[in-house]
């Protein structure tokens, strides 16, 4: 087991990629705090982990609120005694808009969760990890943090900035034995995509074909979770400030 008895936080762990990360952390022996904005969305994931022989608790926090983020980290430390690893995954896409048509308020909304929320989490997690001699943090960016997409301007801005945050914090904290890296997923199958596939199978296949993914399919949340678990483990001891692409070959083209 890569993460035996490590204490972990996963934000946005209620579904999709976050749930895949929780499942991989559990398989590798971590004790997990599953975080979403409500008990309704976080509890079922924690319950499933416990039912399968793992160890997890749920916590409701809005990661855009500094007081909630402080409470989230305090809860992890109070519950399990320390914080060893964290994956800051909560994020959103925003409305499809080109830069020329992007209302500043819509940019603020996406930046608030994708960048500022990730920053607030990093800040509190670092403080807790410094107290116990180190740890590992993974921020979820996207391939949209590495290249541009027509019509995804706010998301492109926020996810590029997450990589800047990751690199700056990684350089600052390696002296404190805290490794900070980012993962850049490509197209991953989440409940939203499952719904799209069920309701419009032809449209789904057409979108998939246009996405031009070399492996010919979307990725699974667990395929992202496996990489996050590796980056949080001692196996990745020489990885600092990396942006690891998990995209079925899209960025290799
Ligand atoms: P999702 O919408 O399926 O899940 C998001 C999770 O975050 C949910 O559990 C939700 O409850 C939680 N959440 C939302 N706002 C929150 C807040 N303010 N505080 C706490 N929790 C909150 O998303 P997903 O598709 O699984 O994406 C997860 C991450 O991966 C995001 O950062 C996203 O940008 C990134 N990503 C996704 C894909 C993809 O193809 N799905 C590709 C690249 C990157």
Coordinates of N, CA and C in Angstrom, one line a residue, residues 57-166:
X57 N -14.1 9.8 6.6 CA -15.2 10.6 7.2 C -15.6 11.7 6.2
X58 N -16.8 12.3 6.4 CA -17.2 13.4 5.5 C -17.1 14.7 6.2
X59 N -16.9 15.8 5.5 CA -17.0 17.1 6.0 C -17.5 18.1 5.0
X60 N -18.5 19.0 5.5 CA -19.1 19.9 4.6 C -18.3 21.3 4.7
X61 N -17.7 21.7 3.5 CA -17.1 23.0 3.5 C -17.1 23.5 2.1
X62 N -17.3 24.9 2.0 CA -17.3 25.5 0.7 C -15.8 26.1 0.6
X63 N -15.1 25.5 -0.3 CA -13.6 25.9 -0.3 C -13.4 27.3 -0.8
X64 N -14.4 28.0 -1.2 CA -14.2 29.5 -1.5 C -14.3 30.3 -0.3
X65 N -14.6 29.7 0.9 CA -14.8 30.5 2.1 C -13.6 30.2 3.1
X66 N -12.8 31.2 3.4 CA -11.6 31.0 4.2 C -11.9 30.3 5.5
X67 N -13.1 30.7 6.2 CA -13.4 30.1 7.5 C -13.7 28.6 7.3
X68 N -14.4 28.2 6.2 CA -14.7 26.8 6.0 C -13.4 26.0 5.7
X69 N -12.5 26.6 5.0 CA -11.2 25.9 4.7 C -10.4 25.6 6.0
X70 N -10.4 26.7 6.9 CA -9.7 26.5 8.2 C -10.4 25.4 9.0
X71 N -11.7 25.4 9.0 CA -12.4 24.4 9.7 C -12.2 23.0 9.2
X72 N -12.1 22.9 7.8 CA -11.8 21.6 7.2 C -10.5 21.0 7.6
X73 N -9.5 21.8 7.6 CA -8.1 21.3 8.0 C -8.1 21.0 9.5
X74 N -8.7 21.9 10.3 CA -8.8 21.6 11.8 C -9.5 20.3 12.0
X75 N -10.6 20.0 11.3 CA -11.4 18.8 11.4 C -10.5 17.6 11.1
X76 N -9.7 17.6 10.0 CA -8.9 16.5 9.7 C -7.9 16.2 10.8
X77 N -7.3 17.3 11.3 CA -6.2 17.2 12.4 C -6.9 16.7 13.6
X78 N -8.1 17.2 14.0 CA -8.7 16.7 15.2 C -9.2 15.3 15.1
X79 N -9.6 14.9 13.9 CA -10.2 13.5 13.7 C -9.0 12.5 13.7
X80 N -8.0 12.8 12.9 CA -6.9 11.8 12.7 C -5.6 12.1 13.3
X81 N -5.5 13.3 13.9 CA -4.2 13.7 14.6 C -3.2 14.5 13.8
X82 N -3.3 14.5 12.5 CA -2.4 15.2 11.6 C -2.9 15.3 10.2
X83 N -2.2 16.0 9.3 CA -2.6 16.0 7.9 C -1.3 15.7 7.1
X84 N -1.3 14.6 6.3 CA -0.2 14.2 5.5 C -0.3 14.5 4.1
X85 N -1.5 14.3 3.5 CA -1.7 14.5 2.1 C -3.0 15.2 1.8
X86 N -3.0 15.9 0.7 CA -4.3 16.6 0.3 C -4.3 16.7 -1.2
X87 N -5.5 16.6 -1.7 CA -5.8 16.8 -3.2 C -6.8 17.9 -3.3
X88 N -6.5 19.0 -3.9 CA -7.4 20.1 -4.1 C -8.0 20.0 -5.5
X89 N -9.2 19.4 -5.5 CA -9.8 18.9 -6.7 C -11.0 19.7 -7.1
X90 N -11.7 20.3 -6.1 CA -13.0 21.0 -6.4 C -12.8 22.1 -7.4
X91 N -13.6 22.1 -8.5 CA -13.4 23.0 -9.5 C -14.6 23.0 -10.4
X92 N -14.7 24.0 -11.3 CA -15.9 24.1 -12.2 C -15.4 24.7 -13.6
X93 N -16.2 24.4 -14.6 CA -15.9 24.8 -16.0 C -16.3 26.2 -16.3
X94 N -17.4 26.7 -15.8 CA -17.9 28.1 -16.2 C -18.7 28.0 -17.5
X95 N -19.3 29.1 -17.9 CA -20.1 29.1 -19.1 C -19.2 29.2 -20.3
X96 N -19.6 28.7 -21.5 CA -18.7 28.8 -22.7 C -18.7 30.3 -23.1
X97 N -17.6 30.9 -23.1 CA -17.4 32.3 -23.6 C -16.1 32.6 -24.2
X98 N -16.0 33.4 -25.2 CA -14.8 33.9 -25.7 C -14.3 35.1 -24.8
X99 N -13.1 35.4 -24.8 CA -12.6 36.6 -24.0 C -13.4 37.8 -24.3
X100 N -13.6 38.1 -25.6 CA -14.3 39.4 -26.0 C -15.7 39.5 -25.4
X101 N -16.3 38.3 -25.1 CA -17.7 38.3 -24.6 C -17.8 37.9 -23.1
X102 N -16.7 37.8 -22.4 CA -16.7 37.3 -21.1 C -17.0 38.4 -20.0
X103 N -18.2 38.3 -19.4 CA -18.4 39.3 -18.3 C -17.5 39.1 -17.2
X104 N -16.9 40.2 -16.6 CA -15.9 40.1 -15.5 C -16.5 39.3 -14.4
X105 N -17.8 39.4 -14.1 CA -18.4 38.7 -13.0 C -18.3 37.2 -13.2
X106 N -18.4 36.7 -14.4 CA -18.3 35.3 -14.7 C -16.9 34.8 -14.5
X107 N -15.9 35.6 -14.9 CA -14.5 35.3 -14.7 C -14.3 35.2 -13.2
X108 N -14.8 36.1 -12.4 CA -14.6 36.1 -10.9 C -15.2 34.8 -10.3
X109 N -16.3 34.4 -10.8 CA -16.9 33.2 -10.3 C -16.0 31.9 -10.5
X110 N -15.5 31.8 -11.7 CA -14.6 30.6 -12.0 C -13.3 30.8 -11.2
X111 N -12.8 32.0 -11.2 CA -11.5 32.2 -10.5 C -11.7 31.9 -9.0
X112 N -12.9 32.3 -8.5 CA -13.1 32.1 -7.0 C -13.0 30.7 -6.6
X113 N -13.6 29.8 -7.4 CA -13.5 28.3 -7.0 C -12.2 27.7 -7.5
X114 N -11.9 27.8 -8.8 CA -10.8 27.1 -9.3 C -9.4 27.6 -8.8
X115 N -9.2 28.9 -8.7 CA -7.9 29.4 -8.3 C -7.9 29.8 -6.8
X116 N -8.8 30.7 -6.4 CA -8.8 31.2 -5.0 C -9.1 30.0 -4.1
X117 N -10.0 29.2 -4.4 CA -10.3 28.0 -3.5 C -9.1 27.1 -3.4
X118 N -8.4 26.9 -4.5 CA -7.3 26.0 -4.4 C -6.2 26.7 -3.6
X119 N -6.0 28.0 -3.8 CA -5.0 28.7 -3.0 C -5.4 28.7 -1.5
X120 N -6.6 28.9 -1.1 CA -7.0 28.9 0.3 C -6.7 27.5 0.9
X121 N -7.0 26.4 0.2 CA -6.8 25.1 0.7 C -5.3 24.9 0.8
X122 N -4.5 25.2 -0.2 CA -3.0 25.0 -0.1 C -2.5 25.7 1.1
X123 N -2.9 27.0 1.3 CA -2.4 27.8 2.4 C -2.6 27.1 3.8
X124 N -3.9 26.6 4.0 CA -4.2 26.0 5.3 C -3.5 24.6 5.4
X125 N -3.5 23.9 4.3 CA -2.9 22.5 4.4 C -1.4 22.6 4.7
X126 N -0.7 23.6 4.0 CA 0.7 23.8 4.3 C 1.0 24.1 5.8
X127 N 0.1 25.0 6.3 CA 0.3 25.4 7.8 C 0.3 24.1 8.6
X128 N -0.7 23.2 8.3 CA -0.9 22.0 9.2 C 0.3 21.1 8.9
X129 N 0.7 20.9 7.7 CA 1.8 20.0 7.4 C 3.2 20.4 7.9
X130 N 3.4 21.7 8.0 CA 4.6 22.3 8.6 C 4.8 21.8 10.0
X131 N 3.6 21.7 10.7 CA 3.7 21.4 12.2 C 4.1 20.0 12.4
X132 N 3.9 19.1 11.4 CA 4.2 17.7 11.6 C 5.4 17.2 10.7
X133 N 6.1 18.1 10.2 CA 7.4 17.8 9.5 C 7.3 17.5 8.0
X134 N 6.1 17.7 7.4 CA 6.0 17.6 5.9 C 4.8 17.0 5.4
X135 N 4.7 16.7 4.1 CA 3.5 16.2 3.5 C 3.6 16.3 2.0
X136 N 2.4 16.1 1.3 CA 2.3 16.2 -0.1 C 1.0 16.7 -0.5
X137 N 1.0 17.6 -1.5 CA -0.3 18.2 -2.0 C -0.3 18.1 -3.5
X138 N -1.5 17.7 -4.0 CA -1.7 17.7 -5.5 C -2.9 18.6 -5.8
X139 N -2.6 19.6 -6.7 CA -3.7 20.5 -7.2 C -4.2 20.0 -8.5
X140 N -5.5 19.9 -8.7 CA -6.0 19.5 -10.0 C -6.2 20.7 -10.9
X141 N -5.3 20.7 -11.9 CA -5.5 21.7 -13.0 C -6.2 21.0 -14.1
X142 N -5.7 21.1 -15.4 CA -6.4 20.5 -16.5 C -5.4 20.6 -17.7
X143 N -5.7 19.9 -18.8 CA -4.9 20.2 -20.0 C -5.3 21.6 -20.5
X144 N -6.4 22.1 -20.0 CA -6.8 23.5 -20.3 C -5.9 24.5 -19.5
X145 N -5.1 24.0 -18.6 CA -4.1 24.9 -18.0 C -2.8 24.9 -18.7
X146 N -2.7 24.1 -19.8 CA -1.5 24.1 -20.6 C -1.7 24.6 -22.0
X147 N -2.9 24.5 -22.6 CA -3.2 25.1 -23.9 C -4.5 25.8 -23.8
X148 N -4.8 26.6 -24.9 CA -6.0 27.3 -24.9 C -7.2 26.5 -25.5
X149 N -8.4 26.9 -25.2 CA -9.6 26.2 -25.8 C -10.5 27.4 -26.3
X150 N -11.0 27.3 -27.5 CA -11.9 28.4 -28.0 C -13.1 28.3 -27.1
X151 N -13.5 29.4 -26.5 CA -14.8 29.4 -25.7 C -14.7 29.0 -24.2
X152 N -13.5 28.7 -23.8 CA -13.3 28.3 -22.4 C -12.4 29.3 -21.6
X153 N -12.5 30.6 -21.9 CA -11.5 31.5 -21.5 C -11.4 31.6 -20.0
X154 N -12.5 31.6 -19.2 CA -12.3 31.8 -17.8 C -11.6 30.5 -17.2
X155 N -12.0 29.3 -17.7 CA -11.4 28.1 -17.3 C -9.9 28.0 -17.6
X156 N -9.6 28.5 -18.9 CA -8.2 28.5 -19.3 C -7.4 29.4 -18.3
X157 N -7.9 30.6 -18.0 CA -7.2 31.5 -17.1 C -7.0 30.9 -15.7
X158 N -8.1 30.3 -15.2 CA -8.0 29.8 -13.8 C -7.0 28.6 -13.8
X159 N -7.1 27.7 -14.7 CA -6.3 26.4 -14.7 C -4.8 26.7 -15.0
X160 N -4.5 27.7 -15.8 CA -3.1 28.1 -16.0 C -2.6 28.6 -14.7
X161 N -3.4 29.4 -14.0 CA -3.0 30.1 -12.7 C -2.8 29.0 -11.6
X162 N -3.5 27.9 -11.7 CA -3.3 26.8 -10.7 C -1.9 26.3 -10.8
X163 N -1.4 26.2 -12.1 CA -0.1 25.7 -12.2 C 1.0 26.7 -11.7
X164 N 0.7 28.0 -11.8 CA 1.6 29.0 -11.3 C 1.6 28.9 -9.8
X165 N 0.4 28.8 -9.2 CA 0.3 28.6 -7.7 C 1.1 27.4 -7.3
X166 N 0.9 26.3 -8.0 CA 1.6 25.0 -7.6 C 3.1 25.2 -7.7

